[in-house]
PDB file of C-alpha atoms and ligand atoms in Angstrom:
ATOM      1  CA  UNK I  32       0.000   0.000   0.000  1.00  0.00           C
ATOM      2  CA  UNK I  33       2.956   1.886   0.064  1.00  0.00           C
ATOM      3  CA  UNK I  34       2.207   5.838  -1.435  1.00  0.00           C
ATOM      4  CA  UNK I  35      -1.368   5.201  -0.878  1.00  0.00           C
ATOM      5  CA  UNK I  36      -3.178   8.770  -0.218  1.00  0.00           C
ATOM      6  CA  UNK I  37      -4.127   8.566   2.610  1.00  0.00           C
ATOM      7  CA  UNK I  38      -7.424  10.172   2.394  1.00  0.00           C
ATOM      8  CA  UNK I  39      -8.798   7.513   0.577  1.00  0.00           C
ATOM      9  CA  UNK I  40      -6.977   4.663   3.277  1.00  0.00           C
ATOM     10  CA  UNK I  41      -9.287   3.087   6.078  1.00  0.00           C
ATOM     11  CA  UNK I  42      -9.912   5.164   8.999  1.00  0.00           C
ATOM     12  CA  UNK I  43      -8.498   5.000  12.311  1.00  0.00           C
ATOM     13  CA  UNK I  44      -9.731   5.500  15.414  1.00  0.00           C
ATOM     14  CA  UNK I  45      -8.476   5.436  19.180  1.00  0.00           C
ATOM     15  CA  UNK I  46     -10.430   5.515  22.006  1.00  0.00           C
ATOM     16  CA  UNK I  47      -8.066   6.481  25.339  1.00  0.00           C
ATOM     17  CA  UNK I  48      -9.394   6.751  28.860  1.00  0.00           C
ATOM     18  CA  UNK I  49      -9.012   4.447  31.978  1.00  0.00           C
ATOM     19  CA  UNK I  50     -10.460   1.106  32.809  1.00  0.00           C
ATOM     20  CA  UNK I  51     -14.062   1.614  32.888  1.00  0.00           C
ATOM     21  CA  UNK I  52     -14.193   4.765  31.140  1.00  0.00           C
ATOM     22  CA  UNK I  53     -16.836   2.814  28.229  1.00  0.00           C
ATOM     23  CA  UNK I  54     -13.797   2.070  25.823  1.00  0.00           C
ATOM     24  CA  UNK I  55     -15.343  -1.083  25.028  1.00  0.00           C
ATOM     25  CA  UNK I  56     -19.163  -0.210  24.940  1.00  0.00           C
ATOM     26  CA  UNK I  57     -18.237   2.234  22.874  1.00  0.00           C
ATOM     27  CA  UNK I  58     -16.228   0.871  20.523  1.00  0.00           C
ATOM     28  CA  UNK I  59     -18.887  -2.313  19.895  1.00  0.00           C
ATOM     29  CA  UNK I  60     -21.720   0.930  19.177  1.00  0.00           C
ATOM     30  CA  UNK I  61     -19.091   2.470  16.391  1.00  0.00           C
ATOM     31  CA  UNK I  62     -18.641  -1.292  15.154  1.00  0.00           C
ATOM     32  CA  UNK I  63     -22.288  -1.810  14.571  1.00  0.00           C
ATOM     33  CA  UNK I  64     -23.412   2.230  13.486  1.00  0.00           C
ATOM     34  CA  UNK I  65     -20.717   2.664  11.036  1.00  0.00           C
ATOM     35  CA  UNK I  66     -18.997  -0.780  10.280  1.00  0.00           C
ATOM     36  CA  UNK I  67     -16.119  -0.441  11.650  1.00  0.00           C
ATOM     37  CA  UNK I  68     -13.881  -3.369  13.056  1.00  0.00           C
ATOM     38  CA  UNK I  69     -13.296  -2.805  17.205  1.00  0.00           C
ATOM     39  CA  UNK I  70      -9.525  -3.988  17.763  1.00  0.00           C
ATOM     40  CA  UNK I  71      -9.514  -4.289  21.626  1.00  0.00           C
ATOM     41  CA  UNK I  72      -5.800  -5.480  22.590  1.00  0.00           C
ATOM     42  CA  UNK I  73      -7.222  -6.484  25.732  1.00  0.00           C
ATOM     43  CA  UNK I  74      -9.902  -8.908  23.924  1.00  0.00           C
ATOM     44  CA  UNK I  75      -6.759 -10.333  22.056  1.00  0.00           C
ATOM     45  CA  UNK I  76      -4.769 -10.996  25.485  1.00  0.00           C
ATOM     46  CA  UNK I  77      -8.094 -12.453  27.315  1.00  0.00           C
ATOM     47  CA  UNK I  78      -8.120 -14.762  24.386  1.00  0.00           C
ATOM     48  CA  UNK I  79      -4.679 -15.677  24.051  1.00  0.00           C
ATOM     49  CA  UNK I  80      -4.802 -16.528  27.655  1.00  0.00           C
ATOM     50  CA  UNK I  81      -7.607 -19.160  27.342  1.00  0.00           C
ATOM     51  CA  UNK I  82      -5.941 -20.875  24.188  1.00  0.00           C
ATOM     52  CA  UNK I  83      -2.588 -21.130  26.139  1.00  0.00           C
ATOM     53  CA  UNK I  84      -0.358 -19.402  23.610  1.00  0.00           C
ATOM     54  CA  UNK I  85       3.098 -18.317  24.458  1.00  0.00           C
ATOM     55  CA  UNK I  86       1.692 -14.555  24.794  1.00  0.00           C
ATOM     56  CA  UNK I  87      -0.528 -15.773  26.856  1.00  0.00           C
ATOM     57  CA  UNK I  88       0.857 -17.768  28.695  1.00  0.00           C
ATOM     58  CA  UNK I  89       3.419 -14.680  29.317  1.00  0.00           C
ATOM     59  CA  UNK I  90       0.539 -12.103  30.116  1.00  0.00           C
ATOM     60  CA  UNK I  91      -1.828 -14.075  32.261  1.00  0.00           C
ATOM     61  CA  UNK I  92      -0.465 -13.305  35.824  1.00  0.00           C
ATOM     62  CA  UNK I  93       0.943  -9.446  34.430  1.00  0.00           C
ATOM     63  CA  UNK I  94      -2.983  -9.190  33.250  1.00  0.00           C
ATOM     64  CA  UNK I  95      -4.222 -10.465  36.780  1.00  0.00           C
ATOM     65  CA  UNK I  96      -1.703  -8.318  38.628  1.00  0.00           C
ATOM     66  CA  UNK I  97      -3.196  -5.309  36.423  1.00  0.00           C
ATOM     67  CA  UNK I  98       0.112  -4.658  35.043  1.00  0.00           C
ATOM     68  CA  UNK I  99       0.535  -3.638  31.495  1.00  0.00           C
ATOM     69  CA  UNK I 100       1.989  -6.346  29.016  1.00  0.00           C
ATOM     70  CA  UNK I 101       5.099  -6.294  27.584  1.00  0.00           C
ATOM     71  CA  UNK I 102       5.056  -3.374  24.224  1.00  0.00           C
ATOM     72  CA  UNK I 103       6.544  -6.182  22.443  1.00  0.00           C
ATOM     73  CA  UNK I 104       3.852  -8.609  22.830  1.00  0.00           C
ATOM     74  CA  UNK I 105       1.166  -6.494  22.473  1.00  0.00           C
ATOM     75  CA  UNK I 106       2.330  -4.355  19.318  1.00  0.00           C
ATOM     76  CA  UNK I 107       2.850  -8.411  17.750  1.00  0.00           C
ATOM     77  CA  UNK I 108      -0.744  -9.077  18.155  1.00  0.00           C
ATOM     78  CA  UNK I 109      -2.284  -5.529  16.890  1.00  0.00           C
ATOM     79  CA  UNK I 110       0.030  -5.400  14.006  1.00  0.00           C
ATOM     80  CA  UNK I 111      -1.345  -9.340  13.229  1.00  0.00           C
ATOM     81  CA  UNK I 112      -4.743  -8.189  13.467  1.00  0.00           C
ATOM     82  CA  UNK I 113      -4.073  -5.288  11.482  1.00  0.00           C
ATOM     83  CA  UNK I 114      -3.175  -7.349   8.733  1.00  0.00           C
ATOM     84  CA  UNK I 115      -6.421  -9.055   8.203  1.00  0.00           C
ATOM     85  CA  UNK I 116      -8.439  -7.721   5.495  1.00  0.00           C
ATOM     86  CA  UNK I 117     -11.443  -6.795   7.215  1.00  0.00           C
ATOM     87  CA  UNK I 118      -9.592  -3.935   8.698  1.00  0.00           C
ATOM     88  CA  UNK I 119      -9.902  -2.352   5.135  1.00  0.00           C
ATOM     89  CA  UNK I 120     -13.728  -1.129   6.479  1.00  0.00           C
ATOM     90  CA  UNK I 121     -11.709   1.267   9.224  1.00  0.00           C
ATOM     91  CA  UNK I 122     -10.859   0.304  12.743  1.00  0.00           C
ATOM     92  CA  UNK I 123     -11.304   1.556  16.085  1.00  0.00           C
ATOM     93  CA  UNK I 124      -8.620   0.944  18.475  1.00  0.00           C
ATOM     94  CA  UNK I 125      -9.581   0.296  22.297  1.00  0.00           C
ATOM     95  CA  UNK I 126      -7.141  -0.367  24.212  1.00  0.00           C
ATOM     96  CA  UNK I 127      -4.351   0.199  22.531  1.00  0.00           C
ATOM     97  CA  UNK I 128      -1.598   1.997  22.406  1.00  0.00           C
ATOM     98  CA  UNK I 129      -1.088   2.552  26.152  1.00  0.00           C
ATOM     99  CA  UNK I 130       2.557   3.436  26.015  1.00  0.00           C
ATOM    100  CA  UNK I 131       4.817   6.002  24.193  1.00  0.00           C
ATOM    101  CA  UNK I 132       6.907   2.902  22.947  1.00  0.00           C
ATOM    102  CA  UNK I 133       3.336   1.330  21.628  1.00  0.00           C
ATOM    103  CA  UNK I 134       2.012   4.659  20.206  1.00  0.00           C
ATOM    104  CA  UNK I 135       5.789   4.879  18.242  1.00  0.00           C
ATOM    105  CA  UNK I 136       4.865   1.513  17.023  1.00  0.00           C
ATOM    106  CA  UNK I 137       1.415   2.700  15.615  1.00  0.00           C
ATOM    107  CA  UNK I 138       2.533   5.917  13.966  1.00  0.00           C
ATOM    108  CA  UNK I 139       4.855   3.999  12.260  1.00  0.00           C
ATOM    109  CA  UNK I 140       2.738   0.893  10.968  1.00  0.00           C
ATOM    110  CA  UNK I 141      -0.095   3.471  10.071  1.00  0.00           C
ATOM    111  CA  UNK I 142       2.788   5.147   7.949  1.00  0.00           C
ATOM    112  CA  UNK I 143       3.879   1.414   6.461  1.00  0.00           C
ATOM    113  CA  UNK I 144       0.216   1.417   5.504  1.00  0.00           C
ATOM    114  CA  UNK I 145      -0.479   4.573   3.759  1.00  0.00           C
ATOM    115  CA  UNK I 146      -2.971   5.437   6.610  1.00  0.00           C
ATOM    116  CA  UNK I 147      -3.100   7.829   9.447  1.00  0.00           C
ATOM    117  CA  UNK I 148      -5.019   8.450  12.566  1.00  0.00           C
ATOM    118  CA  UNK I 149      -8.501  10.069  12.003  1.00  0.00           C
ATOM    119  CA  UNK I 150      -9.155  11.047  15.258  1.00  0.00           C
ATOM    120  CA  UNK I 151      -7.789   9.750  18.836  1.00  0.00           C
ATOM    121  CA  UNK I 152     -11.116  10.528  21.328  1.00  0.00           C
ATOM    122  CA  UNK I 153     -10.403  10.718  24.777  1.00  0.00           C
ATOM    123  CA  UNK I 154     -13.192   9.106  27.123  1.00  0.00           C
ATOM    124  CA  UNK I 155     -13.150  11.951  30.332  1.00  0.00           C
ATOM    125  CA  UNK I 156     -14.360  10.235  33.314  1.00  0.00           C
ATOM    126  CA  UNK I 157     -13.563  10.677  37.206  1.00  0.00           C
ATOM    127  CA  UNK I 158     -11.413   7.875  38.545  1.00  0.00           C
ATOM    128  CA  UNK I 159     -13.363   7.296  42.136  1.00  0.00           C
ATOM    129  CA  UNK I 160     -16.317   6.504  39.772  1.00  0.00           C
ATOM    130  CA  UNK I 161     -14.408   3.971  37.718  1.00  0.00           C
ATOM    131  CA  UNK I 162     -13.417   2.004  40.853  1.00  0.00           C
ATOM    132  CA  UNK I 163     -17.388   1.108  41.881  1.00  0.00           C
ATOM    133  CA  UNK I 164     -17.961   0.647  38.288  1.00  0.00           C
ATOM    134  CA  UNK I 165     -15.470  -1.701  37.326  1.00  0.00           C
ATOM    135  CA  UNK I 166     -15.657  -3.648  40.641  1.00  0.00           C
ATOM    136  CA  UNK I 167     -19.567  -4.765  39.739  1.00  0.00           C
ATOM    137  CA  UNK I 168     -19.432  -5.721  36.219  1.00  0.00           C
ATOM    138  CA  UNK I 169     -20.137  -8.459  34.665  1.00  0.00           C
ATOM    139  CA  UNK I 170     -21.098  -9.911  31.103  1.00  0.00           C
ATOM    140  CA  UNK I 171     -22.883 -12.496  29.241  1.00  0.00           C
ATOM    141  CA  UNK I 172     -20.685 -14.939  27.877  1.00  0.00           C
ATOM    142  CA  UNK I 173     -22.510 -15.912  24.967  1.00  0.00           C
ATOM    143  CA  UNK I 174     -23.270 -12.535  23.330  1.00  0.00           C
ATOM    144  CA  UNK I 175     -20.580  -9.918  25.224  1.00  0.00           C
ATOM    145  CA  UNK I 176     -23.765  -8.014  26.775  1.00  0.00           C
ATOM    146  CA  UNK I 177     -22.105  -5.733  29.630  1.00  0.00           C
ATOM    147  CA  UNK I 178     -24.272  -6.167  33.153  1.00  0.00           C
ATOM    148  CA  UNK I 179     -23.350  -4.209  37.082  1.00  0.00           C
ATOM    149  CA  UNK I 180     -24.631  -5.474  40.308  1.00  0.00           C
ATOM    150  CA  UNK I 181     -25.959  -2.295  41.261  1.00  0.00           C
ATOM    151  CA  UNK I 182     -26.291  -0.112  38.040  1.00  0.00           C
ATOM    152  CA  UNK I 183     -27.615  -2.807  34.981  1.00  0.00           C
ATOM    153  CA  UNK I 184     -28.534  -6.483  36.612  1.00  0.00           C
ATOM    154  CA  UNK I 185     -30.539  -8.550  33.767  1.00  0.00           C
ATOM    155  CA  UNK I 186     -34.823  -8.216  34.335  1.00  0.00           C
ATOM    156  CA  UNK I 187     -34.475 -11.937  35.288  1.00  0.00           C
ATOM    157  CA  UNK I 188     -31.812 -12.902  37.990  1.00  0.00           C
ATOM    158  CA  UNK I 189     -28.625 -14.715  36.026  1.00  0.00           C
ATOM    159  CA  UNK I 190     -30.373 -14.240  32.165  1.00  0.00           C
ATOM    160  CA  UNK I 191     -29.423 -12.387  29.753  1.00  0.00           C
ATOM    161  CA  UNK I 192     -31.906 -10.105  28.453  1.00  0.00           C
ATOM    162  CA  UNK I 193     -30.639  -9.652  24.670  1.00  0.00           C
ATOM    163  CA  UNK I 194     -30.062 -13.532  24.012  1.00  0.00           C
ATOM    164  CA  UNK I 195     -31.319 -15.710  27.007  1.00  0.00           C
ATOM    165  CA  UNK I 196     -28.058 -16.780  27.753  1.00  0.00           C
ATOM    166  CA  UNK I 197     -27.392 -18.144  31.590  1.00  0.00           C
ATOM    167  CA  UNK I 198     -23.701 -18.333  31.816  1.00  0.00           C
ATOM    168  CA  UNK I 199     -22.245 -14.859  33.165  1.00  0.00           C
ATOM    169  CA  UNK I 200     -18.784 -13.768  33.658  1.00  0.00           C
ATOM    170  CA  UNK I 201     -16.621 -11.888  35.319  1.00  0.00           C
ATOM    171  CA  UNK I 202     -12.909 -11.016  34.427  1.00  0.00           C
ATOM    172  CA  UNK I 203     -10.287 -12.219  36.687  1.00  0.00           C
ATOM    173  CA  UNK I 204      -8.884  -8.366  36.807  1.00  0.00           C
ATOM    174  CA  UNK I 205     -12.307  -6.842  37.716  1.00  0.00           C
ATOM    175  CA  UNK I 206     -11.655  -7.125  41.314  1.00  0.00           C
ATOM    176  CA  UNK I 207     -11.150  -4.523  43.799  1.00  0.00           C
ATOM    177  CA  UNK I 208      -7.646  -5.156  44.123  1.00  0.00           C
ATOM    178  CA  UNK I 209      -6.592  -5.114  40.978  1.00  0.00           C
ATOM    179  CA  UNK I 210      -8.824  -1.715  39.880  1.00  0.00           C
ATOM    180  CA  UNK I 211      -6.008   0.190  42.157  1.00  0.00           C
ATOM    181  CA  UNK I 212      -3.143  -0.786  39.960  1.00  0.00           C
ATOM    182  CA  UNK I 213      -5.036  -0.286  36.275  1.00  0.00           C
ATOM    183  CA  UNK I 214      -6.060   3.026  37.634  1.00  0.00           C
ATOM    184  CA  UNK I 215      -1.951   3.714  38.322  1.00  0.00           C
ATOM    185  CA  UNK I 216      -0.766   2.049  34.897  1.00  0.00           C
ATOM    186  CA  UNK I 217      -3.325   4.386  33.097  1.00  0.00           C
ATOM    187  CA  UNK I 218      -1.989   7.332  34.741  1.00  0.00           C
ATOM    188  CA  UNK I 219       1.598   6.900  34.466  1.00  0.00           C
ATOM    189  CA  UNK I 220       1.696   5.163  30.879  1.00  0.00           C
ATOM    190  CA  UNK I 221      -1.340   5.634  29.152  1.00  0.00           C
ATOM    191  CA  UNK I 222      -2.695   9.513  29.874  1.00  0.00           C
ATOM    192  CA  UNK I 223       0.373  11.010  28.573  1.00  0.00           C
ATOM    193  CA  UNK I 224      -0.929   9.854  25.157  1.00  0.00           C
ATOM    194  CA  UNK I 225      -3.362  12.420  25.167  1.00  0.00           C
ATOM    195  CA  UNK I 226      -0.722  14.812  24.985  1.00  0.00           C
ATOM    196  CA  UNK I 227       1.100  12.790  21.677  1.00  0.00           C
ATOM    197  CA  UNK I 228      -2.289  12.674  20.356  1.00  0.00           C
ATOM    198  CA  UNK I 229      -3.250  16.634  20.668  1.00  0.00           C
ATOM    199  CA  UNK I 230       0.147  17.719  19.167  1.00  0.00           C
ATOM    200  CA  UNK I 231      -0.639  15.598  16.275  1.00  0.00           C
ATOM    201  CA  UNK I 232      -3.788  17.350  15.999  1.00  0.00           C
ATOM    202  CA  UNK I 233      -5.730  14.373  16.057  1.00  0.00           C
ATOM    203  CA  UNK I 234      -7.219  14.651  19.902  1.00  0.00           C
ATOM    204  CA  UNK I 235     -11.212  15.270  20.947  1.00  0.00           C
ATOM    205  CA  UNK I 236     -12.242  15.119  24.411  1.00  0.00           C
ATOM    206  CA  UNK I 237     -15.337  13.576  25.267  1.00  0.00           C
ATOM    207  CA  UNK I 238     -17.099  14.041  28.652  1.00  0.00           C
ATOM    208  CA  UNK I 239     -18.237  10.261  29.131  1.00  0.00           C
ATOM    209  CA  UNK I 240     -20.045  10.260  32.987  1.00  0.00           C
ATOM    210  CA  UNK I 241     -23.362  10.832  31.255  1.00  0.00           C
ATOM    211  CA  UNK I 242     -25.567   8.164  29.550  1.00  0.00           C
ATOM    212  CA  UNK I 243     -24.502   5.715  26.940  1.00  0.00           C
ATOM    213  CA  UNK I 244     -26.451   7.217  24.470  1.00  0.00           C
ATOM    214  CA  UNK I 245     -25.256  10.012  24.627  1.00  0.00           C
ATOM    215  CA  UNK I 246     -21.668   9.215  24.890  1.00  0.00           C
ATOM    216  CA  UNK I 247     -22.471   7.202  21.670  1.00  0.00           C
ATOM    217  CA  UNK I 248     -23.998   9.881  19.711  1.00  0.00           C
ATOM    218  CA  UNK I 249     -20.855  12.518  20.787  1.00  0.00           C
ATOM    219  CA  UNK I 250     -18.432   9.964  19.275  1.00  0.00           C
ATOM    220  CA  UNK I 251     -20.930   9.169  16.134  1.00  0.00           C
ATOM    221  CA  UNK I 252     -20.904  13.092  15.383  1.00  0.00           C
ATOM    222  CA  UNK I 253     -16.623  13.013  15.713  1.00  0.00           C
ATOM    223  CA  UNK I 254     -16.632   9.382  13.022  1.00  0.00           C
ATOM    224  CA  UNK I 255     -18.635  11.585  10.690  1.00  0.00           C
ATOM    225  CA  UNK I 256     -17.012  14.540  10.684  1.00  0.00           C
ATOM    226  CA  UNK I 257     -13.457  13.078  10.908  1.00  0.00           C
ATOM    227  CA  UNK I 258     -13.750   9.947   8.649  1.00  0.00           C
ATOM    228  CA  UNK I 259     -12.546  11.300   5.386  1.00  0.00           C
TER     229      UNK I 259
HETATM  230  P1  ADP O 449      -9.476  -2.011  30.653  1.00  0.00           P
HETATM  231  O1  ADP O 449      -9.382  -0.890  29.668  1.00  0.00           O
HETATM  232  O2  ADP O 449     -10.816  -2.084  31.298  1.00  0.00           O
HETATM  233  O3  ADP O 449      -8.341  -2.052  31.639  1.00  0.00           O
HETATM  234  P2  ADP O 449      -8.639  -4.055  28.701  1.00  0.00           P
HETATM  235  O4  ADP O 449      -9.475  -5.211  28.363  1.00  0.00           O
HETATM  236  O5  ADP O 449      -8.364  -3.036  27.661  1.00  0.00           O
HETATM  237  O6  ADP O 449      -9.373  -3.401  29.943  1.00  0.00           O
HETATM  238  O7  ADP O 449      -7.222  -4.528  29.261  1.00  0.00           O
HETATM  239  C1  ADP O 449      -7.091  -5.529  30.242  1.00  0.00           C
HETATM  240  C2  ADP O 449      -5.620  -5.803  30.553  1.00  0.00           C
HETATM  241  O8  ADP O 449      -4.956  -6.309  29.373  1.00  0.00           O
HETATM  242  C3  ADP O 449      -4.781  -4.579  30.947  1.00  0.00           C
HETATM  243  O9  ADP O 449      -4.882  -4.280  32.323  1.00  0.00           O
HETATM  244  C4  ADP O 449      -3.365  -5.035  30.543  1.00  0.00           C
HETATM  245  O10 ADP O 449      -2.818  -5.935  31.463  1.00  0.00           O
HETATM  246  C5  ADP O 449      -3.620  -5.809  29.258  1.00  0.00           C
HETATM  247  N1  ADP O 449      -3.538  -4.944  28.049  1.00  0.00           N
HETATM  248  C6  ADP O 449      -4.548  -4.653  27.181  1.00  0.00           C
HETATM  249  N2  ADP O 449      -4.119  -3.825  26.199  1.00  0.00           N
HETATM  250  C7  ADP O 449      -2.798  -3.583  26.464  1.00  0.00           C
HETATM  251  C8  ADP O 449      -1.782  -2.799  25.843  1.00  0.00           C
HETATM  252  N3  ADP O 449      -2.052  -2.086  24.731  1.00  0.00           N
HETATM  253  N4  ADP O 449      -0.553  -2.801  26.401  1.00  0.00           N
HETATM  254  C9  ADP O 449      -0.261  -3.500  27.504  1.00  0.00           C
HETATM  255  N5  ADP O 449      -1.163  -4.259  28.144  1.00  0.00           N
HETATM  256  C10 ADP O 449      -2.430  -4.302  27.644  1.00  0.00           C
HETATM  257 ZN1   ZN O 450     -26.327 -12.595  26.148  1.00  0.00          ZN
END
């Protein structure tokens, strides 16, 4: 794709903010309103630990301990995924890049491709919120639909209310513990981001404590105008 012009390349699109922020939510609403592919490294990890690859089997107790993964790792995977042709409809990045070293990476593989970023939105939330948030969540495991024990439990105790499904779970680093340590990461190696981001000219802050919808139609608005 080398010399490509870039206007006419797939879009990119990164959403930053900490753990619980909506990064995910979000992402899965820009997947399904404009067709865009949601590349959450954090999805990739989650399932690299359960088939027992070497990167998993390297970032399982790192993810647990709510420690980042190694750049290395982590750029492997995206840069995989970003060579599978579906990307071609535009992607939206959640979850990654969380470091300078990962954010290098991206700049230059989006050069390599004859793309560039679109826009890099960052999710504004207060941290003390994302701690209660994050500690009661839960999701279906058939169909990925996000549930809280005190904000969003299903209509019927333990069933799913978009597919019927009865087998809920909860991830290993969703515990109170472990919040207290993604929180720090974020803040030391992720937030500073925002700051590569807005010198590029690519940045957008979105308050995101309000309702879904909303959030959702703020980001819509930024896809449209910033798509190309
Ligand atoms: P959240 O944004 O809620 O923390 P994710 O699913 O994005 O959740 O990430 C879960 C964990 O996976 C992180 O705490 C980290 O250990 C690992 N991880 C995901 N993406 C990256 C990345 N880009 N770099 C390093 N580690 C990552
Ligand atoms: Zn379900």
């Amino acid at each position: 794709m080398d010399g490509q012009d870039a206007s006419q390349a797939a879009p990119v699109f990164i959403l930053l903010g900490p753990p619980g922020a909506g990064k995910g939510t979000q992402a899965r609403r820009l997947e399904s309103a404009f067709g865009l592919v949601q590349l959450s490294t954090g999805d990739m990890l989650r399932a690299a630990v359960k088939s027992g690859t070497d990167a998993g089997r390297q970032a399982k107790a790192v993810m647990e301990a709510g420690d980042l993964v190694s750049d290395e790792i982590v750029t492997r995977i995206l840069a995989d995924r970003l060579a599978e042709p579906d990307t071609a409809r535009g992607v939206i990045l959640d979850g990654f890049p969380r470091t300078a070293a990962q954010a290098e990476a991206l700049d230059a593989l989006l050069r390599e491709r004859g793309q560039r970023i679109n826009a890099a939105i960052s999710l504004e939330v207060d941290d003390v919120e994302m701690v209660t948030r994050i500690s009661g969540r839960y999701t279906c495991a058939a169909c990925g639909e996000g549930y809280h024990d005190s904000f969003k439990t299903p209509e019927m105790d333990g069933v799913c209310d978009n597919c019927g499904g009865t087998e809920m779970t909860r991830r290993a680093d969703d515990s109170a513990e472990t919040v207290g340590a993604r929180l720090e990461a974020y803040h030391a190696q992720t937030a500073p981001l925002i700051a590569h981001y807005d010198a590029q000219g690519a940045l957008t802050r979105v308050p995101a404590m309000g309702a879904i919808d909303d959030i959702a139609r703020d980001l819509g608005a930024i896809v449209t105008r910033t798509r190309g």
